[in-house]
Amino acid sequence: MGVRGITLSGCGISVPDKVVTNDDLSARLDTNDAWITERTGIKERHVGGITSQMAIEAGRSAIADAGLEPADIDIVLLATTTPDAMVPATSATVQAAIGVPGGALDLNAACSGFVYGLVAAAGLVSVGAGRVLLIGSDALSRITDWDDRTMAVLVGDGAGAVVVEPVDGPGSLLSWNFGADGTLRHLLKCDHGGYLFMDGKEVFRKAVRVVVESAERALADAGLAAADVDLLVPHQANLRIIQAACQRLGIPEARTAVVIDRYGNTSSASIPLALGDALAQGRVSAGDHVLLTGFGGGMTWASAVLRWGG
Ligand code: UT7
């Protein structure tokens, strides 16, 4: 067997119907639209989602977008921090509901999960797997204390999915970079049965540094410079983090996918939601260089460089 690369052949998203605006939150918490907008860039978020249900919807939509049937998929790989249950893996629920005949597994790398999942999918393909349905789905609203203004204003629910297809030759994934530092796990955590806690200031500081370093390493490994990036798709945690990363990387905001204003921080779903939005707007063409980069609890971070279209 020669080299087997990957290409992304379909994309789908899903968010729950219920929208909570900054004014809705201000009505019951000591906060206001100006603070939330200025400090985070978030205007509204969707809540009340169930991880499996959103994943199923996004997954079905990605399969249809690729012009495929569920039977054409070999593996469901679900990145999530908020599984429906401890056991079984939520991907099993998704696999059965969509009607995928093959394997199913969950992956948790917090907000970096989708990029970790993309590289894991490429690895599966390289050892002979067929198409992988890669989904990022999270329902952070379920592990958030809605009386805690420091977290409630930040989070939202959603899912995004792509079909990862085998191709002959090196394919779309030009390079990748992973990192983790478990000594920082206290900065962002949620114990069993508890609520999300974050040391926001410290996470902010670390996030900008690690995401820039990771993205630069991935670009260097792909033999590319910042000027070659047609679209940056960053994790959507805070608009100020995205802007700081853009500035340090030397990538203009005009070449960046931003959806945080509409969705808030959706963890594993944020990168595919932003990618899906960019694709829907026709912002990605064959041959474009797309840089995905994320960071989150763990801490973990991950970047991947794609040349769109294989
Ligand atoms: O996806 C995983 C990774 N997550 C992230 O990357 C998030 C990283 N961190 C952040 O995005 C920011 O640190 C936050 C948005 C969480 C906070 O922004 P900040 O600029 O770091 O604000 P702060 O925590 O320093 O708080 C500033 C002030 C404080 O009041 P004092 O001490 O200055 O009087 C807070 O008590 O804002 C107050 N504050 C609020 N005020 C209104 C905190 N939360 C709120 C709120 N509404 N919701």
XYZ file of C-alpha atoms and ligand atoms in Angstrom:
358
model
C 0.000 0.000 0.000
C 1.346 3.457 -0.881
C 0.930 6.590 1.218
C -2.694 7.181 2.237
C -3.531 10.780 3.008
C -6.826 12.427 3.893
C -9.176 14.998 2.482
C -12.245 16.573 4.121
C -15.285 15.893 1.981
C -18.282 17.232 3.899
C -19.137 19.446 6.839
C -22.214 19.848 9.036
C -23.131 21.726 12.187
C -25.848 21.666 14.822
C -26.798 23.989 17.664
C -29.805 23.759 20.016
C -32.739 26.097 19.324
C -32.629 27.966 22.617
C -30.659 31.228 22.380
C -29.544 33.156 25.476
C -28.430 36.748 24.864
C -26.171 38.867 27.057
C -29.244 40.847 28.081
C -30.966 37.621 29.162
C -27.986 36.860 31.422
C -27.841 40.438 32.707
C -31.454 40.137 33.837
C -30.512 37.480 36.392
C -26.790 37.956 37.088
C -24.581 40.872 38.124
C -23.228 41.383 34.604
C -24.024 43.410 31.490
C -23.799 43.302 27.715
C -20.981 45.871 27.597
C -18.714 43.845 29.952
C -19.348 40.543 28.152
C -18.923 42.042 24.674
C -15.792 43.982 25.556
C -14.067 41.202 27.534
C -15.070 38.209 25.418
C -16.661 39.220 22.090
C -19.706 37.036 22.896
C -23.210 38.405 22.158
C -25.304 35.248 22.441
C -25.017 31.477 22.807
C -27.195 28.403 22.214
C -27.926 26.241 25.280
C -29.920 23.165 26.315
C -28.144 20.793 23.936
C -27.476 17.089 24.439
C -24.045 16.003 23.220
C -25.248 12.906 21.347
C -28.246 14.648 19.750
C -26.195 17.559 18.433
C -23.493 15.135 17.236
C -26.084 13.035 15.401
C -27.513 16.083 13.621
C -24.114 17.498 12.685
C -22.880 14.047 11.622
C -25.891 13.376 9.379
C -25.516 16.763 7.809
C -21.780 16.232 7.116
C -22.487 12.841 5.488
C -25.180 14.399 3.277
C -22.889 17.336 2.427
C -20.262 14.827 1.245
C -22.904 13.164 -0.970
C -22.582 9.925 1.017
C -24.764 7.488 2.958
C -24.148 6.365 6.573
C -23.117 2.961 5.212
C -20.149 4.657 3.507
C -18.606 5.584 6.877
C -16.239 3.209 8.718
C -15.624 4.899 12.067
C -17.323 7.524 14.236
C -14.747 9.551 16.180
C -16.372 11.947 18.633
C -14.388 14.638 20.430
C -16.251 15.688 23.568
C -15.707 16.844 27.132
C -19.354 16.397 28.029
C -20.287 12.791 27.171
C -23.938 11.827 27.762
C -22.744 9.241 30.312
C -19.500 7.798 31.675
C -20.286 4.508 29.935
C -21.016 3.850 27.117
C -19.019 6.215 24.946
C -21.359 8.784 23.382
C -19.977 7.893 19.949
C -21.768 4.522 20.284
C -25.121 6.328 20.608
C -24.221 8.466 17.593
C -23.059 5.461 15.535
C -26.314 3.581 16.148
C -28.584 6.570 15.517
C -26.893 7.532 12.253
C -26.576 3.908 11.145
C -22.826 3.735 10.629
C -21.752 0.114 10.269
C -18.219 0.442 11.708
C -16.412 1.352 14.920
C -16.990 4.196 17.362
C -14.798 5.950 19.911
C -14.753 9.087 22.047
C -11.766 11.369 22.512
C -11.400 14.007 25.238
C -8.742 16.669 24.838
C -11.044 19.488 26.022
C -11.192 22.413 23.580
C -8.291 20.980 21.532
C -10.305 17.790 20.935
C -11.330 18.438 17.346
C -7.762 19.041 16.152
C -6.498 16.004 18.103
C -9.358 14.078 16.495
C -8.470 15.235 12.992
C -4.901 13.994 13.345
C -6.105 10.751 14.977
C -8.496 10.249 12.034
C -5.606 10.762 9.605
C -3.655 8.142 11.572
C -6.519 5.662 11.342
C -6.766 6.273 7.602
C -3.004 5.811 7.191
C -3.260 2.278 8.669
C -6.130 1.289 6.419
C -9.394 2.701 7.842
C -11.972 3.928 5.368
C -13.935 7.132 5.908
C -13.997 8.572 9.440
C -16.884 10.743 10.610
C -15.123 13.211 12.918
C -17.436 15.166 15.220
C -16.799 17.749 17.923
C -19.826 18.084 20.201
C -20.154 19.653 23.626
C -22.954 20.707 25.951
C -21.027 22.934 28.370
C -24.340 24.427 29.532
C -24.923 21.156 31.433
C -21.797 21.489 33.573
C -22.110 25.238 34.163
C -23.377 26.879 37.336
C -25.777 29.445 35.878
C -25.458 31.508 39.061
C -21.692 31.883 38.516
C -21.240 34.928 36.292
C -17.587 34.144 35.627
C -18.508 30.965 33.674
C -22.146 31.491 32.658
C -21.338 34.334 30.270
C -18.710 32.286 28.410
C -20.214 28.942 27.446
C -22.541 27.594 24.782
C -23.556 24.267 23.215
C -23.028 22.973 19.699
C -21.543 20.393 17.372
C -19.653 20.328 14.101
C -18.654 17.368 11.948
C -16.524 16.558 8.927
C -16.059 13.455 6.799
C -12.390 12.480 6.645
C -11.771 10.572 3.400
C -8.754 8.493 2.390
C -6.902 9.657 -0.734
C -3.864 8.268 -2.512
C -0.771 10.316 -1.799
C -0.019 12.788 0.995
C -3.455 14.457 0.937
C -4.611 17.581 2.774
C -2.935 17.277 6.168
C 0.447 18.921 5.693
C 1.558 19.045 9.332
C 0.382 19.034 12.914
C 1.531 19.814 16.413
C 0.223 18.555 19.778
C 1.070 19.651 23.291
C -0.101 19.143 26.856
C 0.914 20.224 30.353
C -0.964 18.308 33.026
C 0.672 20.329 35.807
C -1.805 23.052 34.771
C -4.897 20.875 35.156
C -6.128 22.948 38.137
C -6.599 25.996 35.862
C -9.660 24.601 34.107
C -11.566 21.671 35.520
C -14.878 20.026 36.332
C -15.029 17.209 38.893
C -17.619 14.421 38.628
C -20.996 15.895 39.417
C -19.560 19.390 39.769
C -19.420 22.576 37.736
C -16.819 24.043 35.431
C -14.168 26.127 37.151
C -11.600 28.266 35.343
C -8.791 30.569 36.423
C -9.586 32.803 33.465
C -6.666 35.198 33.734
C -4.067 32.445 33.947
C -5.676 30.415 31.142
C -5.760 33.550 28.989
C -2.041 34.191 29.514
C -1.000 30.608 28.820
C -3.418 30.173 25.926
C -1.992 32.970 23.812
C 1.572 31.714 24.281
C 0.931 28.004 23.614
C -1.408 28.533 20.699
C 1.035 30.842 18.931
C 3.992 28.487 19.525
C 1.992 25.471 18.391
C 0.706 27.202 15.258
C 4.198 28.445 14.373
C 5.655 24.949 14.748
C 2.945 23.436 12.565
C 3.474 26.109 9.907
C 7.254 25.585 9.966
C 6.781 21.803 9.631
C 4.572 22.425 6.593
C 7.254 24.689 5.111
C 4.859 27.647 5.240
C 4.894 31.171 6.639
C 2.043 33.159 8.189
C 1.595 34.963 4.869
C 0.715 31.615 3.231
C -2.280 31.050 5.548
C -5.515 31.727 3.679
C -7.743 30.993 6.667
C -7.001 30.674 10.371
C -9.642 28.687 12.278
C -8.893 29.164 15.974
C -10.637 27.806 19.067
C -13.318 30.313 20.017
C -12.754 31.015 23.730
C -12.376 34.777 23.729
C -12.184 37.305 20.888
C -9.271 39.015 22.636
C -7.303 35.723 22.660
C -8.016 35.312 18.923
C -6.924 38.900 18.224
C -3.744 38.528 20.309
C -2.891 35.271 18.530
C -3.526 36.837 15.096
C -1.296 39.764 15.947
C 1.576 37.609 17.208
C 1.285 35.174 14.309
C 1.073 38.002 11.785
C -2.210 36.748 10.330
C -4.798 39.499 9.717
C -8.177 39.113 11.413
C -9.753 39.333 7.948
C -8.264 35.889 7.253
C -9.642 34.402 10.478
C -12.902 32.532 11.096
C -14.753 34.031 14.064
C -18.150 32.846 15.322
C -17.722 33.430 19.062
C -20.217 36.317 18.953
C -23.012 33.872 18.044
C -22.007 30.686 19.867
C -19.749 31.526 22.842
C -17.206 28.908 23.874
C -18.450 25.509 22.687
C -15.241 23.564 23.508
C -14.729 20.627 21.078
C -17.355 22.101 18.735
C -15.883 25.562 18.355
C -13.365 24.858 15.583
C -15.768 22.846 13.371
C -18.513 25.460 13.953
C -16.111 28.167 12.766
C -14.904 26.018 9.858
C -18.502 25.210 8.858
C -19.363 28.900 8.887
C -16.340 29.759 6.701
C -17.247 27.009 4.222
C -20.885 28.144 4.086
C -19.683 31.662 3.261
C -17.490 30.337 0.440
C -14.334 31.499 2.211
C -12.361 28.303 1.448
C -11.249 27.234 -2.047
C -9.308 24.239 -3.328
C -5.600 24.716 -2.682
C -6.100 27.146 0.241
C -3.952 26.701 3.322
C -6.145 26.383 6.408
C -4.581 26.530 9.877
C -6.612 25.018 12.723
C -5.429 25.741 16.243
C -6.921 25.152 19.670
C -6.158 25.011 23.385
C -8.075 24.063 26.487
C -8.278 22.210 29.771
C -5.437 19.898 30.619
C -3.930 22.107 29.459
C -3.805 20.770 25.965
C -3.136 22.481 22.669
C -3.026 21.377 19.042
C -2.585 22.785 15.556
C -2.978 21.345 12.074
C -2.233 22.746 8.623
C -4.446 21.617 5.741
C -4.176 22.244 2.025
C -7.840 22.284 1.117
C -8.980 19.729 -1.400
C -6.231 17.138 -0.996
O -11.802 27.252 26.146
C -11.014 27.072 27.255
C -10.137 28.186 27.543
N -10.818 29.328 28.100
C -10.323 30.542 27.903
O -9.402 30.683 27.151
C -10.830 31.729 28.643
C -9.667 32.568 29.081
N -9.986 33.688 29.924
C -10.799 34.704 29.559
O -11.353 34.675 28.494
C -10.912 35.891 30.444
O -9.969 35.795 31.499
C -12.316 36.062 31.044
C -13.284 36.499 29.961
C -12.779 34.786 31.693
C -12.295 37.176 32.097
O -11.801 38.384 31.522
P -10.703 39.232 32.301
O -10.425 40.424 31.496
O -9.560 38.322 32.628
O -11.491 39.685 33.582
P -11.138 39.426 35.127
O -11.349 38.003 35.485
O -9.819 40.051 35.430
O -12.230 40.281 35.829
C -12.230 41.716 35.734
C -13.355 42.253 36.603
C -13.339 41.705 38.029
O -13.752 42.733 38.888
P -12.660 43.607 39.709
O -11.905 42.619 40.531
O -11.822 44.275 38.654
O -13.516 44.540 40.501
C -14.391 40.629 37.996
O -14.961 40.387 39.269
O -14.621 41.857 36.046
C -15.407 41.207 37.053
N -16.213 40.181 36.375
C -17.375 40.472 35.783
N -18.067 41.613 35.651
C -19.214 41.584 34.966
C -15.955 38.869 36.216
N -16.940 38.288 35.502
C -17.827 39.260 35.216
C -19.043 39.287 34.528
N -19.697 40.451 34.405
N -19.552 38.187 33.934
